[in-house]
Each structure stands twice: as C-alpha cells, then as structure tokens.
mmCIF file of C-alpha atoms and ligand atoms in Angstrom:
data_model
loop_
_atom_site.group_PDB
_atom_site.id
_atom_site.type_symbol
_atom_site.label_atom_id
_atom_site.label_comp_id
_atom_site.label_asym_id
_atom_site.label_seq_id
_atom_site.Cartn_x
_atom_site.Cartn_y
_atom_site.Cartn_z
ATOM 1 C CA MET A 1290 -140.304 -106.705 -78.397
ATOM 2 C CA ALA A 1291 -139.266 -109.452 -81.087
ATOM 3 C CA ASP A 1292 -142.120 -111.477 -82.489
ATOM 4 C CA GLU A 1293 -141.772 -114.849 -81.558
ATOM 5 C CA ARG A 1294 -144.094 -116.333 -84.135
ATOM 6 C CA SER A 1295 -142.427 -114.962 -86.618
ATOM 7 C CA PRO A 1296 -139.701 -117.387 -88.747
ATOM 8 C CA ASP A 1297 -135.912 -116.376 -89.082
ATOM 9 C CA PRO A 1298 -135.320 -114.982 -92.398
ATOM 10 C CA PRO A 1299 -134.888 -117.488 -94.924
ATOM 11 C CA SER A 1300 -131.258 -118.735 -94.843
ATOM 12 C CA GLU A 1301 -131.166 -118.994 -98.780
ATOM 13 C CA PRO A 1302 -132.819 -115.728 -99.729
ATOM 14 C CA THR A 1303 -135.254 -116.009 -102.552
ATOM 15 C CA SER A 1304 -134.484 -114.600 -105.810
ATOM 16 C CA LYS A 1305 -136.423 -111.516 -105.148
ATOM 17 C CA ILE A 1306 -134.827 -110.635 -101.705
ATOM 18 C CA ASN A 1307 -131.775 -108.836 -101.745
ATOM 19 C CA SER A 1308 -129.714 -109.685 -98.713
ATOM 20 C CA SER A 1309 -126.593 -107.481 -99.773
ATOM 21 C CA VAL A 1310 -128.474 -104.332 -99.559
ATOM 22 C CA PRO A 1311 -129.894 -103.120 -96.612
ATOM 23 C CA HIS A 1312 -133.522 -102.788 -96.698
ATOM 24 C CA SER A 1313 -135.750 -100.088 -94.401
ATOM 25 C CA ALA A 1314 -137.958 -102.664 -93.253
ATOM 26 C CA ARG A 1315 -135.461 -104.806 -91.932
ATOM 27 C CA ILE A 1316 -133.266 -102.164 -90.262
ATOM 28 C CA TRP A 1317 -136.391 -100.756 -88.773
ATOM 29 C CA ASN A 1318 -137.392 -104.278 -87.435
ATOM 30 C CA TYR A 1319 -133.860 -104.343 -86.161
ATOM 31 C CA TRP A 1320 -134.251 -101.155 -84.389
ATOM 32 C CA MET A 1321 -137.765 -102.337 -82.886
ATOM 33 C CA GLY A 1322 -135.842 -105.400 -81.584
ATOM 34 C CA GLY A 1323 -137.148 -107.897 -83.801
ATOM 35 C CA LYS A 1324 -135.074 -110.979 -85.970
ATOM 36 C CA ASP A 1325 -136.210 -110.414 -89.374
ATOM 37 C CA ASN A 1326 -132.870 -108.890 -90.736
ATOM 38 C CA TYR A 1327 -129.739 -109.817 -92.524
ATOM 39 C CA PRO A 1328 -126.161 -108.836 -91.491
ATOM 40 C CA VAL A 1329 -126.367 -105.867 -93.832
ATOM 41 C CA ASP A 1330 -129.092 -104.491 -92.304
ATOM 42 C CA ARG A 1331 -127.562 -104.971 -88.622
ATOM 43 C CA GLU A 1332 -124.670 -103.218 -89.855
ATOM 44 C CA ALA A 1333 -126.362 -100.419 -91.226
ATOM 45 C CA GLY A 1334 -128.785 -100.026 -88.319
ATOM 46 C CA ASP A 1335 -125.706 -100.100 -85.912
ATOM 47 C CA ALA A 1336 -124.000 -97.301 -88.142
ATOM 48 C CA GLY A 1337 -127.067 -95.191 -87.781
ATOM 49 C CA ALA A 1338 -127.184 -95.723 -84.391
ATOM 50 C CA ALA A 1339 -123.628 -94.411 -83.848
ATOM 51 C CA VAL A 1340 -124.605 -91.439 -85.575
ATOM 52 C CA TYR A 1341 -127.943 -90.986 -84.092
ATOM 53 C CA PRO A 1342 -128.508 -93.175 -81.050
ATOM 54 C CA GLY A 1343 -132.229 -91.855 -80.697
ATOM 55 C CA ILE A 1344 -132.966 -93.967 -83.594
ATOM 56 C CA VAL A 1345 -133.683 -96.705 -81.369
ATOM 57 C CA THR A 1346 -135.833 -95.215 -79.249
ATOM 58 C CA SER A 1347 -137.648 -93.656 -82.159
ATOM 59 C CA ALA A 1348 -138.001 -96.849 -83.768
ATOM 60 C CA LYS A 1349 -139.819 -98.250 -80.649
ATOM 61 C CA GLN A 1350 -141.866 -95.075 -79.733
ATOM 62 C CA SER A 1351 -143.023 -95.343 -83.361
ATOM 63 C CA ARG A 1352 -145.204 -98.426 -82.298
ATOM 64 C CA GLN A 1353 -146.507 -97.004 -79.124
ATOM 65 C CA PHE A 1354 -147.817 -94.008 -81.532
ATOM 66 C CA LEU A 1355 -149.224 -96.502 -83.929
ATOM 67 C CA ILE A 1356 -151.119 -98.527 -80.855
ATOM 68 C CA ARG A 1357 -152.298 -95.192 -79.672
ATOM 69 C CA VAL A 1358 -153.655 -94.193 -83.095
ATOM 70 C CA VAL A 1359 -155.301 -97.086 -84.025
ATOM 71 C CA ARG A 1360 -156.897 -97.425 -80.521
ATOM 72 C CA PHE A 1361 -157.967 -93.946 -81.213
ATOM 73 C CA LEU A 1362 -159.475 -94.819 -84.683
ATOM 74 C CA ALA A 1363 -161.030 -98.155 -83.623
ATOM 75 C CA GLY A 1364 -162.560 -96.657 -80.533
ATOM 76 C CA GLU A 1365 -163.239 -92.830 -80.342
ATOM 77 C CA ALA A 1366 -163.716 -92.594 -84.057
ATOM 78 C CA GLY A 1367 -165.788 -95.894 -84.527
ATOM 79 C CA ILE A 1368 -163.477 -96.735 -87.854
ATOM 80 C CA ARG A 1369 -163.867 -100.686 -89.072
ATOM 81 C CA GLN A 1370 -161.562 -100.704 -92.128
ATOM 82 C CA PHE A 1371 -157.721 -100.095 -92.209
ATOM 83 C CA LEU A 1372 -155.495 -99.544 -94.883
ATOM 84 C CA ASP A 1373 -152.073 -99.533 -93.706
ATOM 85 C CA ILE A 1374 -149.454 -98.881 -96.352
ATOM 86 C CA GLY A 1375 -145.746 -99.513 -95.944
ATOM 87 C CA THR A 1376 -147.052 -102.053 -93.483
ATOM 88 C CA GLY A 1377 -143.298 -103.363 -92.204
ATOM 89 C CA LEU A 1378 -142.376 -106.599 -91.127
ATOM 90 C CA PRO A 1379 -144.702 -108.188 -88.466
ATOM 91 C CA THR A 1380 -143.684 -107.072 -84.653
ATOM 92 C CA MET A 1381 -145.473 -106.616 -81.646
ATOM 93 C CA GLN A 1382 -148.973 -105.108 -81.832
ATOM 94 C CA ASN A 1383 -149.483 -105.001 -85.458
ATOM 95 C CA THR A 1384 -152.416 -102.689 -86.959
ATOM 96 C CA HIS A 1385 -155.085 -105.656 -86.991
ATOM 97 C CA GLU A 1386 -154.258 -106.963 -83.576
ATOM 98 C CA VAL A 1387 -154.849 -103.556 -81.927
ATOM 99 C CA ALA A 1388 -157.742 -102.569 -84.028
ATOM 100 C CA GLN A 1389 -159.469 -106.352 -83.334
ATOM 101 C CA GLN A 1390 -159.069 -105.451 -79.617
ATOM 102 C CA VAL A 1391 -161.173 -102.784 -79.991
ATOM 103 C CA ALA A 1392 -163.640 -104.095 -82.546
ATOM 104 C CA PRO A 1393 -163.039 -107.576 -83.575
ATOM 105 C CA GLU A 1394 -164.964 -107.352 -86.786
ATOM 106 C CA SER A 1395 -162.252 -104.768 -88.213
ATOM 107 C CA ARG A 1396 -161.338 -105.150 -91.783
ATOM 108 C CA ILE A 1397 -157.362 -104.939 -92.387
ATOM 109 C CA VAL A 1398 -155.346 -104.404 -95.766
ATOM 110 C CA TYR A 1399 -152.103 -104.003 -95.699
ATOM 111 C CA VAL A 1400 -149.399 -102.983 -98.096
ATOM 112 C CA ASP A 1401 -145.831 -103.166 -98.474
ATOM 113 C CA ASN A 1402 -143.618 -103.767 -101.676
ATOM 114 C CA ASP A 1403 -140.409 -105.318 -99.774
ATOM 115 C CA PRO A 1404 -140.157 -109.029 -100.868
ATOM 116 C CA LEU A 1405 -139.216 -109.892 -97.467
ATOM 117 C CA VAL A 1406 -142.582 -108.391 -96.022
ATOM 118 C CA LEU A 1407 -144.211 -110.616 -98.324
ATOM 119 C CA ALA A 1408 -142.559 -113.703 -97.318
ATOM 120 C CA HIS A 1409 -143.332 -112.671 -93.745
ATOM 121 C CA ALA A 1410 -146.955 -111.890 -94.403
ATOM 122 C CA ARG A 1411 -148.334 -115.132 -93.369
ATOM 123 C CA ALA A 1412 -146.791 -114.245 -89.887
ATOM 124 C CA LEU A 1413 -148.454 -110.769 -89.975
ATOM 125 C CA LEU A 1414 -151.968 -112.394 -90.860
ATOM 126 C CA VAL A 1415 -152.186 -114.672 -87.870
ATOM 127 C CA ASN A 1416 -154.057 -113.496 -84.646
ATOM 128 C CA THR A 1417 -157.027 -112.768 -87.046
ATOM 129 C CA THR A 1418 -160.415 -112.871 -85.140
ATOM 130 C CA PRO A 1419 -163.092 -114.896 -86.559
ATOM 131 C CA GLU A 1420 -165.365 -111.889 -87.232
ATOM 132 C CA GLY A 1421 -162.512 -109.719 -88.801
ATOM 133 C CA VAL A 1422 -160.640 -110.158 -91.687
ATOM 134 C CA THR A 1423 -156.730 -109.261 -91.995
ATOM 135 C CA SER A 1424 -155.092 -109.392 -95.682
ATOM 136 C CA TYR A 1425 -151.937 -108.109 -97.763
ATOM 137 C CA VAL A 1426 -151.025 -106.756 -101.058
ATOM 138 C CA ASP A 1427 -147.902 -106.731 -102.618
ATOM 139 C CA ALA A 1428 -147.944 -103.342 -104.147
ATOM 140 C CA ASP A 1429 -145.768 -99.881 -104.432
ATOM 141 C CA PHE A 1430 -147.217 -97.003 -102.871
ATOM 142 C CA HIS A 1431 -145.951 -95.057 -106.062
ATOM 143 C CA ASP A 1432 -149.318 -96.698 -107.895
ATOM 144 C CA PRO A 1433 -152.220 -95.754 -105.594
ATOM 145 C CA ASP A 1434 -154.738 -96.853 -107.930
ATOM 146 C CA LEU A 1435 -153.521 -100.235 -107.931
ATOM 147 C CA ILE A 1436 -153.557 -100.499 -104.193
ATOM 148 C CA ILE A 1437 -157.096 -99.025 -104.143
ATOM 149 C CA ALA A 1438 -158.080 -101.926 -106.686
ATOM 150 C CA GLU A 1439 -156.876 -104.668 -104.678
ATOM 151 C CA ALA A 1440 -158.031 -103.208 -101.296
ATOM 152 C CA ARG A 1441 -161.661 -102.908 -102.728
ATOM 153 C CA ASN A 1442 -161.323 -106.877 -102.613
ATOM 154 C CA VAL A 1443 -161.518 -106.554 -98.611
ATOM 155 C CA LEU A 1444 -162.891 -102.982 -97.829
ATOM 156 C CA ASN A 1445 -165.885 -101.335 -98.819
ATOM 157 C CA PHE A 1446 -165.167 -97.849 -100.164
ATOM 158 C CA THR A 1447 -168.710 -96.534 -99.521
ATOM 159 C CA GLN A 1448 -167.884 -96.872 -95.687
ATOM 160 C CA PRO A 1449 -164.992 -95.110 -93.826
ATOM 161 C CA VAL A 1450 -161.511 -95.990 -94.266
ATOM 162 C CA ALA A 1451 -158.361 -95.224 -92.026
ATOM 163 C CA VAL A 1452 -155.438 -94.798 -94.252
ATOM 164 C CA MET A 1453 -152.064 -95.210 -92.611
ATOM 165 C CA PHE A 1454 -149.162 -94.154 -93.755
ATOM 166 C CA MET A 1455 -146.877 -94.794 -90.793
ATOM 167 C CA GLY A 1456 -142.733 -93.868 -91.350
ATOM 168 C CA VAL A 1457 -142.960 -94.315 -94.945
ATOM 169 C CA LEU A 1458 -143.515 -91.749 -96.826
ATOM 170 C CA GLY A 1459 -139.440 -90.431 -96.398
ATOM 171 C CA HIS A 1460 -139.067 -92.797 -99.095
ATOM 172 C CA VAL A 1461 -140.746 -90.635 -101.659
ATOM 173 C CA ALA A 1462 -138.101 -88.388 -103.461
ATOM 174 C CA ASP A 1463 -139.994 -85.538 -104.074
ATOM 175 C CA VAL A 1464 -142.450 -83.573 -101.532
ATOM 176 C CA GLY A 1465 -145.107 -82.601 -104.219
ATOM 177 C CA GLU A 1466 -145.366 -86.892 -105.055
ATOM 178 C CA MET A 1467 -145.517 -87.425 -101.578
ATOM 179 C CA GLN A 1468 -148.495 -84.874 -101.296
ATOM 180 C CA SER A 1469 -150.248 -86.220 -104.333
ATOM 181 C CA ILE A 1470 -149.807 -90.036 -103.022
ATOM 182 C CA VAL A 1471 -151.732 -89.256 -100.421
ATOM 183 C CA ALA A 1472 -154.377 -87.059 -102.147
ATOM 184 C CA ARG A 1473 -154.950 -90.123 -104.615
ATOM 185 C CA VAL A 1474 -155.391 -92.436 -101.744
ATOM 186 C CA MET A 1475 -157.669 -90.228 -99.596
ATOM 187 C CA ALA A 1476 -159.887 -89.310 -102.489
ATOM 188 C CA ALA A 1477 -160.866 -92.808 -103.348
ATOM 189 C CA VAL A 1478 -162.326 -92.983 -99.805
ATOM 190 C CA PRO A 1479 -165.240 -91.071 -98.128
ATOM 191 C CA SER A 1480 -166.494 -88.470 -95.922
ATOM 192 C CA GLY A 1481 -165.917 -89.746 -92.386
ATOM 193 C CA SER A 1482 -162.364 -91.429 -93.526
ATOM 194 C CA TYR A 1483 -158.952 -90.649 -91.526
ATOM 195 C CA LEU A 1484 -155.474 -90.320 -92.447
ATOM 196 C CA ALA A 1485 -152.989 -91.191 -89.991
ATOM 197 C CA MET A 1486 -149.188 -90.795 -90.903
ATOM 198 C CA TYR A 1487 -145.748 -90.038 -88.820
ATOM 199 C CA ASP A 1488 -142.207 -89.666 -90.422
ATOM 200 C CA GLY A 1489 -138.775 -88.503 -89.343
ATOM 201 C CA THR A 1490 -138.122 -84.544 -89.630
ATOM 202 C CA ASP A 1491 -135.262 -82.448 -90.565
ATOM 203 C CA THR A 1492 -135.256 -80.975 -87.009
ATOM 204 C CA ASN A 1493 -132.386 -83.138 -85.852
ATOM 205 C CA LYS A 1494 -128.870 -82.597 -87.703
ATOM 206 C CA ALA A 1495 -127.715 -86.506 -86.452
ATOM 207 C CA PHE A 1496 -130.859 -87.533 -87.697
ATOM 208 C CA VAL A 1497 -130.240 -85.942 -91.401
ATOM 209 C CA GLU A 1498 -126.573 -87.423 -91.070
ATOM 210 C CA LEU A 1499 -127.822 -91.197 -90.692
ATOM 211 C CA CYS A 1500 -130.729 -90.579 -93.681
ATOM 212 C CA GLU A 1501 -127.676 -89.032 -95.784
ATOM 213 C CA ASN A 1502 -125.272 -92.233 -94.933
ATOM 214 C CA TYR A 1503 -128.055 -94.686 -95.521
ATOM 215 C CA ALA A 1504 -128.462 -93.208 -99.180
ATOM 216 C CA ALA A 1505 -125.021 -94.047 -99.577
ATOM 217 C CA THR A 1506 -125.384 -97.869 -98.823
ATOM 218 C CA GLY A 1507 -127.652 -98.049 -101.852
ATOM 219 C CA GLY A 1508 -130.739 -98.529 -99.539
ATOM 220 C CA VAL A 1509 -133.816 -96.689 -101.062
ATOM 221 C CA PRO A 1510 -133.258 -93.236 -99.393
ATOM 222 C CA TYR A 1511 -135.298 -91.755 -96.690
ATOM 223 C CA ILE A 1512 -135.319 -88.084 -96.713
ATOM 224 C CA PRO A 1513 -136.265 -86.511 -93.613
ATOM 225 C CA ARG A 1514 -138.998 -83.686 -94.128
ATOM 226 C CA SER A 1515 -139.774 -80.171 -92.380
ATOM 227 C CA ILE A 1516 -142.741 -80.186 -90.239
ATOM 228 C CA GLU A 1517 -144.157 -77.843 -92.725
ATOM 229 C CA GLN A 1518 -143.628 -80.115 -95.411
ATOM 230 C CA ILE A 1519 -145.304 -82.916 -93.343
ATOM 231 C CA GLY A 1520 -148.228 -80.853 -92.464
ATOM 232 C CA ARG A 1521 -149.154 -80.461 -96.389
ATOM 233 C CA CYS A 1522 -150.288 -84.426 -96.591
ATOM 234 C CA PHE A 1523 -152.965 -83.367 -94.243
ATOM 235 C CA GLU A 1524 -154.288 -80.060 -96.558
ATOM 236 C CA GLY A 1525 -158.165 -80.022 -96.977
ATOM 237 C CA LEU A 1526 -158.637 -82.566 -93.557
ATOM 238 C CA GLU A 1527 -159.712 -81.659 -90.349
ATOM 239 C CA VAL A 1528 -156.502 -82.549 -87.849
ATOM 240 C CA VAL A 1529 -157.742 -83.714 -84.421
ATOM 241 C CA ASP A 1530 -156.130 -83.136 -81.474
ATOM 242 C CA PRO A 1531 -153.166 -82.522 -80.373
ATOM 243 C CA GLY A 1532 -152.684 -81.644 -83.953
ATOM 244 C CA LEU A 1533 -149.565 -82.455 -86.025
ATOM 245 C CA VAL A 1534 -146.588 -83.296 -82.833
ATOM 246 C CA LEU A 1535 -143.859 -85.184 -81.676
ATOM 247 C CA ILE A 1536 -145.214 -88.789 -81.943
ATOM 248 C CA THR A 1537 -144.402 -88.910 -78.293
ATOM 249 C CA GLN A 1538 -146.535 -86.325 -77.410
ATOM 250 C CA TRP A 1539 -149.803 -87.504 -79.381
ATOM 251 C CA ARG A 1540 -152.540 -88.666 -76.779
ATOM 252 C CA LEU A 1541 -150.078 -89.856 -74.352
ATOM 253 C CA ASP A 1542 -152.926 -90.341 -71.605
ATOM 254 C CA THR A 1543 -154.482 -93.021 -73.361
ATOM 255 C CA VAL A 1544 -152.111 -95.668 -72.829
ATOM 256 C CA GLU A 1545 -148.911 -96.144 -70.458
ATOM 257 C CA VAL A 1546 -145.989 -95.929 -72.466
ATOM 258 C CA GLY A 1547 -143.267 -96.075 -69.978
ATOM 259 C CA LYS A 1548 -140.228 -93.536 -70.208
ATOM 260 C CA ILE A 1549 -140.525 -91.113 -72.949
ATOM 261 C CA GLU A 1550 -137.177 -90.129 -74.835
ATOM 262 C CA PRO A 1551 -136.797 -87.480 -77.360
ATOM 263 C CA THR A 1552 -137.547 -88.432 -80.995
ATOM 264 C CA ASP A 1553 -137.544 -86.400 -84.342
ATOM 265 C CA GLN A 1554 -140.938 -88.110 -85.724
ATOM 266 C CA TYR A 1555 -143.980 -85.934 -86.009
ATOM 267 C CA GLY A 1556 -147.153 -87.250 -86.533
ATOM 268 C CA ALA A 1557 -150.954 -86.459 -86.699
ATOM 269 C CA VAL A 1558 -154.524 -87.972 -87.263
ATOM 270 C CA ALA A 1559 -157.020 -86.264 -89.431
ATOM 271 C CA ARG A 1560 -160.653 -86.978 -90.586
ATOM 272 C CA LYS A 1561 -161.708 -86.179 -94.240
ATOM 273 C CA PRO A 1562 -164.836 -83.970 -94.300
HETATM 274 C C1 LIG B 893 -139.709 -97.618 -91.475
HETATM 275 S S1 LIG B 893 -140.477 -98.891 -92.278
HETATM 276 C C2 LIG B 893 -141.893 -98.398 -91.155
HETATM 277 C C3 LIG B 893 -142.990 -99.716 -91.182
HETATM 278 C C4 LIG B 893 -144.032 -99.638 -90.367
HETATM 279 N N1 LIG B 893 -145.226 -98.979 -91.210
HETATM 280 C C5 LIG B 893 -143.926 -98.852 -88.854
HETATM 281 O O1 LIG B 893 -144.605 -98.129 -88.808
HETATM 282 O O2 LIG B 893 -143.256 -99.581 -88.088
HETATM 283 C C6 LIG B 893 -140.663 -98.472 -93.818
HETATM 284 C C7 LIG B 893 -141.691 -99.555 -94.297
HETATM 285 O O3 LIG B 893 -141.922 -98.633 -95.816
HETATM 286 C C8 LIG B 893 -141.982 -99.770 -96.822
HETATM 287 N N2 LIG B 893 -141.900 -99.103 -98.198
HETATM 288 C C9 LIG B 893 -140.970 -98.318 -98.501
HETATM 289 N N3 LIG B 893 -141.124 -98.152 -99.310
HETATM 290 C C10 LIG B 893 -142.204 -98.496 -100.303
HETATM 291 C C11 LIG B 893 -143.002 -98.479 -101.545
HETATM 292 N N4 LIG B 893 -142.742 -97.470 -102.471
HETATM 293 N N5 LIG B 893 -144.129 -98.861 -101.649
HETATM 294 C C12 LIG B 893 -144.688 -99.779 -100.447
HETATM 295 N N6 LIG B 893 -144.106 -100.023 -99.421
HETATM 296 C C13 LIG B 893 -142.596 -99.081 -98.955
HETATM 297 C C14 LIG B 893 -140.819 -100.520 -96.653
HETATM 298 O O4 LIG B 893 -140.617 -101.923 -97.196
HETATM 299 C C15 LIG B 893 -141.085 -100.741 -94.762
HETATM 300 O O5 LIG B 893 -141.411 -101.888 -94.564
#
C-alpha cells in the first residue's frame, strides 16, 4: 500500500515541518502502510494501535471508501470537478487518479495545511491525465473563503463540484464550527454539487481513548463525534443511498474490497438540491 513514487520524508526537515510532534497526516499515512512519516508519528501510531487495533483497518478501509465514493461521483453522478479538503499524504489511488480513470477530463483541487503534505504535493500531482487538471492549495479549512478563492483558479463554480471532507473534520474543535465550515463551502457550489465525508465516531470506547491519548501528545486533537453530529453536516442536502452508514457498508457492491473488518467510521454522500 506504500506509494513507491513518493520520496522519503526529508532527512533534514524544513523549518515548517515539525518532526518532534506527531501529525495526523503522517500517522494516517503510517497506518495506511505508507512511509512518509517520522519516528514520532510511528510511536504515536503504534501507541494508538495498541489501544485500538481496529484503527489500522479503519485507515485502510477509509481509502476503499474514498475510491468507491469517487467512482460513484465521477460515474453515476457525472461529476467532473473535485475539491478534496484535508487531502493527506499521497498514497495508493488518490482522488484524481480514481476520478480520471472514470473521466480523464476531471479537474481536482487538493487542500491541506500540513507542511509535509505540501512538500509531497509534487508526488501527489503525478499521473494526471493530459485532459485533466490536478492542483494543490496550501490552506487551513478554518478559512473556507480562502479555499474557495484559490479553487476558483482551477474549478468553474457555475458547474457542480464534489466537496470532500474525508476523515478531517474531527480536527475541528467545535461541532457548530464544523457544520459552519461545511455549510460555507457548500454555499459556494451550485445545485447538483455533492458533499462526501466520513469521520471517526464515539461509538467505540477504545477509539475515543486513542483520540484522548493522541491529544496528550501535542498533536492537533481529533474529536470523535456522534453519528447524529456527523449527520448535521448533511442538513439541507439529499443524502444518497444507503445514507450515513459505516464506511465499510457504503455501496460495497461497486468494487471488490476484500475481507471487511469492523471500523467506527461513518460516512455519506449527499447532493445539493
Ligand atoms: C486523517 S487524515 C485524512 C487524509 C485523507 N483525507 C484520507 O481520507 O486518507 C486528516 C488530514 O486532514 C488534514 N488537516 C487537519 N487539519 C487541517 C486543517 N485545519 N486544514 C486543512 N487540512 C487539515 C491533515 O493534515 C491530514 O492530512
């Protein structure tokens, strides 16, 4: 699952890359089987997996969910523009690769605020089709207006856009603020656009403990939410079948995902009416 195209993390981290505090993008990369992480991330990742072994499966299954979602959006839903906020480090089958396999002309804007993700953006942008466009914005999702302004350089906001918040909104401290970030981005896209998201939930005590321990390391906390709280992000939108469900239960028939193990992440896709 490691990305062979992606270079090792810089041995001398640049001034912005803090290799003394674990970062979510790098731990996620570690759990997914990638190599773009530092000892501090592997230590935090191992500590998390010791408390909640299911997290490794969850990370890997989240990518399978993303692949099924993007295939649905580019295929059945006919979407050609993607705004993937909280992209993470390049790994197997990134959003642009999945979308452009279905529709080569797809245009993708990735957004993340982690300096290591920025450093690897070049690796993330390879494999773009000649017809398509893939671009990267270094921004914090607490500033949706900046993200939209930057995305306008690549995406046409009079045409539908798939807005993706995949495993990132747990990093927003407050539920109301989380809803407001999603609502502000969705307000900028036209009717026929989609919201796709998943997040970790508070349905498993071990996962909640993992998140509490992670917060104590000094990394930006990840707050597991109730299913109802995650559902609030979809208010005013038409949630497509099968609704807000465990990510391992979302449209499984569209792709072979192998042996499914339990996860505590819920996700959904919804259309803006
Ligand atoms: C758990 S990873 C998920 C990565 C990817 N979306 C996936 O599903 O594999 C969370 C990502 O959110 C990013 N992130 C966290 N806080 C952010 C913020 N305030 N603005 C933008 N990105 C952020 C992290 O850098 C990391 O890449």
